[in-house]
mmCIF file of C-alpha atoms in Angstrom:
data_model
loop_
_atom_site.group_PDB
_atom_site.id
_atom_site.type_symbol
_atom_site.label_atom_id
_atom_site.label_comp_id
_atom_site.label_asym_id
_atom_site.label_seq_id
_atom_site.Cartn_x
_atom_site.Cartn_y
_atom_site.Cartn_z
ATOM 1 C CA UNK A 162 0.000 0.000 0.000
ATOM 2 C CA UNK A 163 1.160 3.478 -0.768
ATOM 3 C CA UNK A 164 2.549 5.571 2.659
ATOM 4 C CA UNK A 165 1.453 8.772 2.858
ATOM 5 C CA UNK A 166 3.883 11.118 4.422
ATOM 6 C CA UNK A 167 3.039 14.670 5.414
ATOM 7 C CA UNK A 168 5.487 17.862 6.625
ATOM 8 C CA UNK A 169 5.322 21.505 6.561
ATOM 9 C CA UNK A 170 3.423 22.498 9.374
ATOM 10 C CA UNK A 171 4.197 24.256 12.153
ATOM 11 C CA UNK A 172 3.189 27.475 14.289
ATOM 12 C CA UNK A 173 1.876 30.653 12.113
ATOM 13 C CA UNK A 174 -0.274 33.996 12.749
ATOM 14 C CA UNK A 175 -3.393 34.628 11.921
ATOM 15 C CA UNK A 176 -3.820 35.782 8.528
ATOM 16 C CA UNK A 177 -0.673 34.166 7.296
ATOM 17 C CA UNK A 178 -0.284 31.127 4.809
ATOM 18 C CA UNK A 179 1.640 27.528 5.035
ATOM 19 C CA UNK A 180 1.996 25.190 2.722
ATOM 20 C CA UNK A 181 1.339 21.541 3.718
ATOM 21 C CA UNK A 182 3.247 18.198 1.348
ATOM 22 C CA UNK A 183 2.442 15.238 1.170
ATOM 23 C CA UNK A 184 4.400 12.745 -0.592
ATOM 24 C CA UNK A 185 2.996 9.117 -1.603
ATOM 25 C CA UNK A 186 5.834 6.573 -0.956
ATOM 26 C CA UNK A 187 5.180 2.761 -1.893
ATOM 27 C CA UNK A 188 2.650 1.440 -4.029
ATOM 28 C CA UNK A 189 1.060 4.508 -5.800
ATOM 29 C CA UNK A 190 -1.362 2.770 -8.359
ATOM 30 C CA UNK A 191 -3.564 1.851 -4.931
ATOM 31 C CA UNK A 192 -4.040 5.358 -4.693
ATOM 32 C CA UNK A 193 -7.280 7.060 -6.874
ATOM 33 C CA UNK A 194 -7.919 9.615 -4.168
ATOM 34 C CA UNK A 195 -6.104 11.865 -2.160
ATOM 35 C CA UNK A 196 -7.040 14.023 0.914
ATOM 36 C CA UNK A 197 -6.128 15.815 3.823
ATOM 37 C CA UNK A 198 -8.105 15.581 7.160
ATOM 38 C CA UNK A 199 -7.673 17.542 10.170
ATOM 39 C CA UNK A 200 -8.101 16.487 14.177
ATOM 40 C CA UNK A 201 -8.372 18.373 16.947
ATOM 41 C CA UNK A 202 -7.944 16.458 20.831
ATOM 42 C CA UNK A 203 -11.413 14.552 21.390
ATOM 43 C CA UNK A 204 -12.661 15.759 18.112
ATOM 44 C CA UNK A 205 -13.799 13.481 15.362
ATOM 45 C CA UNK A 206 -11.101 13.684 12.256
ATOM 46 C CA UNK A 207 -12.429 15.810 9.687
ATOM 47 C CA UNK A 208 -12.514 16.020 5.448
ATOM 48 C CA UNK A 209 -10.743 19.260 4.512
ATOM 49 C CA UNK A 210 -10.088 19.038 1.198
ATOM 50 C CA UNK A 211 -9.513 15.975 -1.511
ATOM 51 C CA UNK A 212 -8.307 15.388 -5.264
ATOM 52 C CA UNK A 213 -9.011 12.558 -8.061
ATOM 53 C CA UNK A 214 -5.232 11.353 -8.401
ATOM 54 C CA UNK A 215 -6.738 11.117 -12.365
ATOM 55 C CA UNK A 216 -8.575 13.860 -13.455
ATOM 56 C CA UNK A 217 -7.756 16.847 -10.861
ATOM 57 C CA UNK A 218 -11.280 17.235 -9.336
ATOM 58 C CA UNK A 219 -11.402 18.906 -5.853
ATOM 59 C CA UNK A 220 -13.769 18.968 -3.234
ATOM 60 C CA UNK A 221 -13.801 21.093 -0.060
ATOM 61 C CA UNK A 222 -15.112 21.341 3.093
ATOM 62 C CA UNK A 223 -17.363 24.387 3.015
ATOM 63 C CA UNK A 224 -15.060 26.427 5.806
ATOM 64 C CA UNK A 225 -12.239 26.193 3.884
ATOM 65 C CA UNK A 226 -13.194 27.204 0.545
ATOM 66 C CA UNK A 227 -11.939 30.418 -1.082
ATOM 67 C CA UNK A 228 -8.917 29.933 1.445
ATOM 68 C CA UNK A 229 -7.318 26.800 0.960
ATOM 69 C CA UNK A 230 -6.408 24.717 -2.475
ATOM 70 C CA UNK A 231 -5.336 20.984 -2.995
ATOM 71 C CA UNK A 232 -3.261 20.300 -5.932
ATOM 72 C CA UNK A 233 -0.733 17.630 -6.837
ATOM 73 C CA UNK A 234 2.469 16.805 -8.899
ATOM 74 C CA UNK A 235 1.405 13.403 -10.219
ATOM 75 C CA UNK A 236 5.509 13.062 -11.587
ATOM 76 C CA UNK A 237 6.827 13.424 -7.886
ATOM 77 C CA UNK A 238 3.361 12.388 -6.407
ATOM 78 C CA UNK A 239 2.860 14.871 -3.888
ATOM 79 C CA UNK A 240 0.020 16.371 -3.288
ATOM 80 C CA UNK A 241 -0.120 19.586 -1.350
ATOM 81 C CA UNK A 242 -2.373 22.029 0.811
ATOM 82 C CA UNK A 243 -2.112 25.756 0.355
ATOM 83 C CA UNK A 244 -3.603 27.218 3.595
ATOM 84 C CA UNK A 245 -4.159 30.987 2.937
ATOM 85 C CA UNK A 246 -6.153 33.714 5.065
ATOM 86 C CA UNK A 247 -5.776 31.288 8.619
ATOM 87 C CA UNK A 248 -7.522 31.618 11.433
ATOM 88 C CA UNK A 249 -7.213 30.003 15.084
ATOM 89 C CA UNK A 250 -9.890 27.430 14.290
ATOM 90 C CA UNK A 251 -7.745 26.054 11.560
ATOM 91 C CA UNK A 252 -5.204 24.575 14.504
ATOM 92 C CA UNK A 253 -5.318 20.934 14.388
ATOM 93 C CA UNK A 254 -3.207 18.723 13.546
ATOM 94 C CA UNK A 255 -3.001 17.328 9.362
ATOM 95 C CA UNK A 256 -3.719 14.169 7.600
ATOM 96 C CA UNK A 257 -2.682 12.608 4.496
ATOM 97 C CA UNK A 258 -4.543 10.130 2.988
ATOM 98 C CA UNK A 259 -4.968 7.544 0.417
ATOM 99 C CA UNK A 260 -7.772 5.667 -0.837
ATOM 100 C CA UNK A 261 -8.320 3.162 -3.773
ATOM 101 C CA UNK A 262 -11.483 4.564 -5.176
ATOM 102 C CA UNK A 263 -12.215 7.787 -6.818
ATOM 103 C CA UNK A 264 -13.202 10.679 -4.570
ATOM 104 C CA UNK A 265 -17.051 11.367 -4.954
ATOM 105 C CA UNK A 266 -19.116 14.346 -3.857
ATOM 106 C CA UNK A 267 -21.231 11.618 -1.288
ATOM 107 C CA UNK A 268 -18.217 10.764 0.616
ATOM 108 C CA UNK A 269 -14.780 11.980 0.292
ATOM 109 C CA UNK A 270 -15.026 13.341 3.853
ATOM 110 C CA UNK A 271 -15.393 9.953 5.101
ATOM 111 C CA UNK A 272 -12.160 8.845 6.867
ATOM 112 C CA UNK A 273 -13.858 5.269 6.602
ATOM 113 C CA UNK A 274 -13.227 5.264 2.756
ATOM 114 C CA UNK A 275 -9.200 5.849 2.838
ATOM 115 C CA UNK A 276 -6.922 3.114 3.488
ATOM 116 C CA UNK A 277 -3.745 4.842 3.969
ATOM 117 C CA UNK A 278 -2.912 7.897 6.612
ATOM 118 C CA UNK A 279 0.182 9.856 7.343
ATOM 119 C CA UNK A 280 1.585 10.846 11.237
ATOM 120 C CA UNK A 281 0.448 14.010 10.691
ATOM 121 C CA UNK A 282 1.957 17.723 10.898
ATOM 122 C CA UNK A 283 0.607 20.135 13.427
ATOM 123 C CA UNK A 284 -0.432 23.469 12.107
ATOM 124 C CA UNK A 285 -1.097 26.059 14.992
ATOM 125 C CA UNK A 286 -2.873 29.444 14.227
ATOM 126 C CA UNK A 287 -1.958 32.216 17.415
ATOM 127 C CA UNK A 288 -3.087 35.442 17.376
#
């Protein structure tokens, strides 16, 4: 199975921008989908974003649209999260993952659907 590994987090101030990577190590045809979930302490994990590995298409979570953008480099498979315009309730701590179907409107937020997660990389939001 493909081994999604995730850096570029870390602390940043309200307002500002990071950039999040994730690169796909190991089997990369099991992956169709690709997403990033976040999770706060005794909070269920949530979708943030995803992308069809084949055809580009995005989907977002609706309090992160207009700030944030997936996109990936299918050559170096990496797929990446550009977090604009943060704010304190973006802290929480970032998940890659991989799953072997296509991404659909219905259920890309669905952490039952991927099959493959990263350790994660904090991203904290201070004032």
């Amino acid at each position: 199975q493909v081994q999604p590994v995730e850096s570029g987090g870390g602390p940043v101030q309200v307002g500002g921008s990071l950039r999040l990577s994730c690169e796909a190590v190991g089997y990369t045809y099991t992956m169709s989908c690709m997403a990033w979930f976040r999770q706060i302490p005794g909070e269920e994990r949530e979708g943030v974003a995803s992308i069809n590995v084949d055809n580009g298409e995005t989907y977002y979570v609706d309090s992160v649209k207009g700030r944030f953008t997936i996109s990936q480099d299918n050559a170096e498979n990496m797929v990446y999260l550009q977090m604009n315009s943060l704010k304190p309730e973006d802290t929480a701590m970032y998940y890659c993952a991989a799953a072997a179907g296509n991404c659909l409107a219905g259920d890309w937020a669905s952490k039952y659907m991927y099959h493959s997660w990263g350790q994660g990389t904090q991203v904290s939001v201070f004032s």
